[in-house]
Amino acid sequence: TFELEPHRKKIFSTTQLDFSYDPKAKYPEFEKFLSDVFLGNKRLKKILAEAFGYGLSPHIEAQKFFLLYSEGSSGKSVACDVLYHLAGCKEQVSSVALRDLSNNFQRSQMYRKLVNISTENEGKFNSQALKAITSGDLIQLEFKGKDPF
C-alpha cells in the first residue's frame, strides 16, 4: 500500500527505526543546507532523498548504489552523518570501504545492516563485488574464527 503504518507484531519486519515519522514536519536548517549545497537544484535534492529512502529500507530490489563525489567541504560528510543518524547509527550502519568489498571479513561488517556509509574512498576497487552486493547475488561472508556463510 506504500503507506506508513505503526509497528505491530502482525506485520513481519526485521527493521524498526527509532524515531517518529511526521510527514508535515519542517526542517528549515536542513532545507537551507540542501539549497546551499545543491545551489537550488531541486533534481539533486530529490536524488539525495531517493538515496536516503533506499538507505533506510532493507529491500534491495532497486539494485541501487549511490556515490557522492565532489570537491572537499561540499556537504558530503554532513549528508552521510544525517543518514547515519536516521538509520540508527552503528546498530544499522556499516562502513566498509569500496576497496574492501571483495574481502569476506570486511564484508561481514555489512551483515544485517541497512546501509554502508564509507567516506574518503580512494584508489581501485572490485566492481564485481559491488555489483554482486547491490544486486542481491549470493556472496560469502566470514567472521574471524567462524565458518564462512
PDB file of C-alpha atoms in Angstrom:
ATOM      1  CA  THR A   1       0.000   0.000   0.000  1.00  0.00           C
ATOM      2  CA  PHE A   2       3.062   2.254   0.347  1.00  0.00           C
ATOM      3  CA  GLU A   3       1.569   3.827   3.462  1.00  0.00           C
ATOM      4  CA  LEU A   4       3.455   4.154   6.701  1.00  0.00           C
ATOM      5  CA  GLU A   5       1.899   2.073   9.453  1.00  0.00           C
ATOM      6  CA  PRO A   6       2.712   1.797  13.141  1.00  0.00           C
ATOM      7  CA  HIS A   7       4.974  -1.085  14.107  1.00  0.00           C
ATOM      8  CA  ARG A   8       2.996  -4.120  15.217  1.00  0.00           C
ATOM      9  CA  LYS A   9       3.635  -7.853  15.577  1.00  0.00           C
ATOM     10  CA  LYS A  10       1.197  -8.840  12.796  1.00  0.00           C
ATOM     11  CA  ILE A  11       3.426  -7.218  10.182  1.00  0.00           C
ATOM     12  CA  PHE A  12       6.757  -9.036   9.951  1.00  0.00           C
ATOM     13  CA  SER A  13       9.629  -6.583   9.820  1.00  0.00           C
ATOM     14  CA  THR A  14      13.270  -7.033  10.695  1.00  0.00           C
ATOM     15  CA  THR A  15      13.836  -3.285  10.838  1.00  0.00           C
ATOM     16  CA  GLN A  16      12.388  -0.609  13.051  1.00  0.00           C
ATOM     17  CA  LEU A  17      13.827   2.888  13.082  1.00  0.00           C
ATOM     18  CA  ASP A  18      13.884   4.654  16.428  1.00  0.00           C
ATOM     19  CA  PHE A  19      12.114   7.894  15.554  1.00  0.00           C
ATOM     20  CA  SER A  20       8.592   9.070  14.889  1.00  0.00           C
ATOM     21  CA  TYR A  21       7.641   9.950  11.332  1.00  0.00           C
ATOM     22  CA  ASP A  22       5.816  13.233  10.836  1.00  0.00           C
ATOM     23  CA  PRO A  23       5.006  13.893   7.164  1.00  0.00           C
ATOM     24  CA  LYS A  24       4.186  17.524   7.990  1.00  0.00           C
ATOM     25  CA  ALA A  25       7.445  18.217   9.814  1.00  0.00           C
ATOM     26  CA  LYS A  26       9.559  21.105   8.545  1.00  0.00           C
ATOM     27  CA  TYR A  27      13.317  21.350   8.938  1.00  0.00           C
ATOM     28  CA  PRO A  28      14.361  24.791   7.682  1.00  0.00           C
ATOM     29  CA  GLU A  29      18.042  24.378   8.636  1.00  0.00           C
ATOM     30  CA  PHE A  30      18.339  21.151   6.638  1.00  0.00           C
ATOM     31  CA  GLU A  31      16.400  22.662   3.735  1.00  0.00           C
ATOM     32  CA  LYS A  32      18.794  25.614   3.725  1.00  0.00           C
ATOM     33  CA  PHE A  33      21.762  23.233   3.822  1.00  0.00           C
ATOM     34  CA  LEU A  34      20.388  21.334   0.806  1.00  0.00           C
ATOM     35  CA  SER A  35      19.688  24.535  -1.099  1.00  0.00           C
ATOM     36  CA  ASP A  36      23.205  25.819  -0.381  1.00  0.00           C
ATOM     37  CA  VAL A  37      24.926  22.550  -1.278  1.00  0.00           C
ATOM     38  CA  PHE A  38      22.907  21.917  -4.443  1.00  0.00           C
ATOM     39  CA  LEU A  39      22.689  25.590  -5.436  1.00  0.00           C
ATOM     40  CA  GLY A  40      18.893  25.365  -5.550  1.00  0.00           C
ATOM     41  CA  ASN A  41      18.896  22.353  -7.897  1.00  0.00           C
ATOM     42  CA  LYS A  42      15.676  20.514  -6.954  1.00  0.00           C
ATOM     43  CA  ARG A  43      16.618  17.443  -9.026  1.00  0.00           C
ATOM     44  CA  LEU A  44      19.732  16.854  -6.895  1.00  0.00           C
ATOM     45  CA  LYS A  45      17.685  17.248  -3.716  1.00  0.00           C
ATOM     46  CA  LYS A  46      15.299  14.560  -4.988  1.00  0.00           C
ATOM     47  CA  ILE A  47      18.191  12.241  -5.811  1.00  0.00           C
ATOM     48  CA  LEU A  48      19.572  12.631  -2.279  1.00  0.00           C
ATOM     49  CA  ALA A  49      16.092  11.972  -0.847  1.00  0.00           C
ATOM     50  CA  GLU A  50      15.917   8.836  -3.012  1.00  0.00           C
ATOM     51  CA  ALA A  51      19.328   7.708  -1.723  1.00  0.00           C
ATOM     52  CA  PHE A  52      18.182   8.248   1.862  1.00  0.00           C
ATOM     53  CA  GLY A  53      14.996   6.288   1.159  1.00  0.00           C
ATOM     54  CA  TYR A  54      16.932   3.326  -0.177  1.00  0.00           C
ATOM     55  CA  GLY A  55      19.385   3.610   2.712  1.00  0.00           C
ATOM     56  CA  LEU A  56      16.576   3.353   5.248  1.00  0.00           C
ATOM     57  CA  SER A  57      14.944   0.343   3.588  1.00  0.00           C
ATOM     58  CA  PRO A  58      16.090  -3.261   3.942  1.00  0.00           C
ATOM     59  CA  HIS A  59      14.866  -4.037   0.410  1.00  0.00           C
ATOM     60  CA  ILE A  60      17.353  -4.291  -2.447  1.00  0.00           C
ATOM     61  CA  GLU A  61      15.035  -4.818  -5.406  1.00  0.00           C
ATOM     62  CA  ALA A  62      16.019  -1.442  -6.845  1.00  0.00           C
ATOM     63  CA  GLN A  63      19.681  -2.555  -7.029  1.00  0.00           C
ATOM     64  CA  LYS A  64      20.996   0.959  -6.338  1.00  0.00           C
ATOM     65  CA  PHE A  65      24.353   2.256  -5.250  1.00  0.00           C
ATOM     66  CA  PHE A  66      24.927   5.937  -4.571  1.00  0.00           C
ATOM     67  CA  LEU A  67      28.262   7.698  -4.703  1.00  0.00           C
ATOM     68  CA  LEU A  68      28.667  11.275  -3.506  1.00  0.00           C
ATOM     69  CA  TYR A  69      31.525  12.866  -5.389  1.00  0.00           C
ATOM     70  CA  SER A  70      32.716  16.473  -5.296  1.00  0.00           C
ATOM     71  CA  GLU A  71      35.450  18.747  -4.045  1.00  0.00           C
ATOM     72  CA  GLY A  72      36.106  18.880  -0.305  1.00  0.00           C
ATOM     73  CA  SER A  73      33.889  20.800   2.131  1.00  0.00           C
ATOM     74  CA  SER A  74      30.835  20.452  -0.091  1.00  0.00           C
ATOM     75  CA  GLY A  75      28.403  18.779   2.306  1.00  0.00           C
ATOM     76  CA  LYS A  76      29.063  15.088   1.619  1.00  0.00           C
ATOM     77  CA  SER A  77      30.045  14.312   5.212  1.00  0.00           C
ATOM     78  CA  VAL A  78      27.061  16.222   6.590  1.00  0.00           C
ATOM     79  CA  ALA A  79      24.691  14.265   4.321  1.00  0.00           C
ATOM     80  CA  CYS A  80      26.326  10.975   5.363  1.00  0.00           C
ATOM     81  CA  ASP A  81      26.091  11.953   9.029  1.00  0.00           C
ATOM     82  CA  VAL A  82      22.370  12.702   8.685  1.00  0.00           C
ATOM     83  CA  LEU A  83      21.774   9.312   7.026  1.00  0.00           C
ATOM     84  CA  TYR A  84      23.906   7.612   9.691  1.00  0.00           C
ATOM     85  CA  HIS A  85      21.726   9.016  12.473  1.00  0.00           C
ATOM     86  CA  LEU A  86      18.434   8.422  10.656  1.00  0.00           C
ATOM     87  CA  ALA A  87      19.372   4.787  10.056  1.00  0.00           C
ATOM     88  CA  GLY A  88      20.175   4.139  13.707  1.00  0.00           C
ATOM     89  CA  CYS A  89      23.912   4.754  13.999  1.00  0.00           C
ATOM     90  CA  LYS A  90      26.273   1.819  14.443  1.00  0.00           C
ATOM     91  CA  GLU A  91      23.457  -0.678  15.073  1.00  0.00           C
ATOM     92  CA  GLN A  92      22.219  -0.303  11.477  1.00  0.00           C
ATOM     93  CA  VAL A  93      25.199   1.174   9.615  1.00  0.00           C
ATOM     94  CA  SER A  94      28.462  -0.361   8.425  1.00  0.00           C
ATOM     95  CA  SER A  95      31.462   1.460   6.993  1.00  0.00           C
ATOM     96  CA  VAL A  96      33.259  -0.897   4.626  1.00  0.00           C
ATOM     97  CA  ALA A  97      35.447   0.965   2.134  1.00  0.00           C
ATOM     98  CA  LEU A  98      34.903   0.325  -1.573  1.00  0.00           C
ATOM     99  CA  ARG A  99      38.357  -1.260  -1.873  1.00  0.00           C
ATOM    100  CA  ASP A 100      37.426  -3.774   0.881  1.00  0.00           C
ATOM    101  CA  LEU A 101      34.157  -5.045  -0.643  1.00  0.00           C
ATOM    102  CA  SER A 102      35.939  -8.099  -2.061  1.00  0.00           C
ATOM    103  CA  ASN A 103      37.235  -9.095   1.399  1.00  0.00           C
ATOM    104  CA  ASN A 104      34.974 -11.685   3.092  1.00  0.00           C
ATOM    105  CA  PHE A 105      35.970 -10.499   6.577  1.00  0.00           C
ATOM    106  CA  GLN A 106      35.368  -6.833   5.811  1.00  0.00           C
ATOM    107  CA  ARG A 107      32.039  -7.572   4.074  1.00  0.00           C
ATOM    108  CA  SER A 108      30.821  -9.390   7.179  1.00  0.00           C
ATOM    109  CA  GLN A 109      30.507  -5.960   8.844  1.00  0.00           C
ATOM    110  CA  MET A 110      27.614  -5.292   6.427  1.00  0.00           C
ATOM    111  CA  TYR A 111      25.637  -8.304   7.657  1.00  0.00           C
ATOM    112  CA  ARG A 112      22.153  -7.232   8.796  1.00  0.00           C
ATOM    113  CA  LYS A 113      22.883  -3.539   8.330  1.00  0.00           C
ATOM    114  CA  LEU A 114      20.588  -1.124   6.497  1.00  0.00           C
ATOM    115  CA  VAL A 115      23.262   0.923   4.824  1.00  0.00           C
ATOM    116  CA  ASN A 116      27.000   1.022   4.258  1.00  0.00           C
ATOM    117  CA  ILE A 117      28.460   4.528   4.529  1.00  0.00           C
ATOM    118  CA  SER A 118      32.089   4.836   3.612  1.00  0.00           C
ATOM    119  CA  THR A 119      33.758   8.203   3.221  1.00  0.00           C
ATOM    120  CA  GLU A 120      37.089   9.151   1.675  1.00  0.00           C
ATOM    121  CA  ASN A 121      37.310   6.236  -0.769  1.00  0.00           C
ATOM    122  CA  GLU A 122      40.394   6.459  -2.913  1.00  0.00           C
ATOM    123  CA  GLY A 123      42.131   4.006  -5.174  1.00  0.00           C
ATOM    124  CA  LYS A 124      40.873   0.991  -7.073  1.00  0.00           C
ATOM    125  CA  PHE A 125      38.055  -1.308  -6.036  1.00  0.00           C
ATOM    126  CA  ASN A 126      36.479  -4.531  -7.279  1.00  0.00           C
ATOM    127  CA  SER A 127      33.386  -3.527  -9.230  1.00  0.00           C
ATOM    128  CA  GLN A 128      32.239  -7.182  -9.394  1.00  0.00           C
ATOM    129  CA  ALA A 129      31.889  -7.304  -5.613  1.00  0.00           C
ATOM    130  CA  LEU A 130      29.947  -4.032  -5.633  1.00  0.00           C
ATOM    131  CA  LYS A 131      27.603  -5.307  -8.361  1.00  0.00           C
ATOM    132  CA  ALA A 132      27.045  -8.605  -6.521  1.00  0.00           C
ATOM    133  CA  ILE A 133      26.194  -6.820  -3.280  1.00  0.00           C
ATOM    134  CA  THR A 134      23.839  -4.261  -4.815  1.00  0.00           C
ATOM    135  CA  SER A 135      22.071  -6.827  -6.994  1.00  0.00           C
ATOM    136  CA  GLY A 136      21.420  -9.248  -4.153  1.00  0.00           C
ATOM    137  CA  ASP A 137      23.633 -12.019  -5.538  1.00  0.00           C
ATOM    138  CA  LEU A 138      24.845 -14.661  -3.140  1.00  0.00           C
ATOM    139  CA  ILE A 139      28.098 -13.562  -1.570  1.00  0.00           C
ATOM    140  CA  GLN A 140      30.260 -15.193   1.029  1.00  0.00           C
ATOM    141  CA  LEU A 141      30.833 -13.570   4.410  1.00  0.00           C
ATOM    142  CA  GLU A 142      33.142 -14.672   7.155  1.00  0.00           C
ATOM    143  CA  PHE A 143      33.607 -13.631  10.741  1.00  0.00           C
ATOM    144  CA  LYS A 144      37.110 -14.300  12.066  1.00  0.00           C
ATOM    145  CA  GLY A 145      37.318 -17.680  13.723  1.00  0.00           C
ATOM    146  CA  LYS A 146      33.921 -18.745  12.346  1.00  0.00           C
ATOM    147  CA  ASP A 147      32.855 -20.779   9.335  1.00  0.00           C
ATOM    148  CA  PRO A 148      32.066 -18.780   6.193  1.00  0.00           C
ATOM    149  CA  PHE A 149      28.410 -18.367   5.359  1.00  0.00           C
TER     150      PHE A 149
END
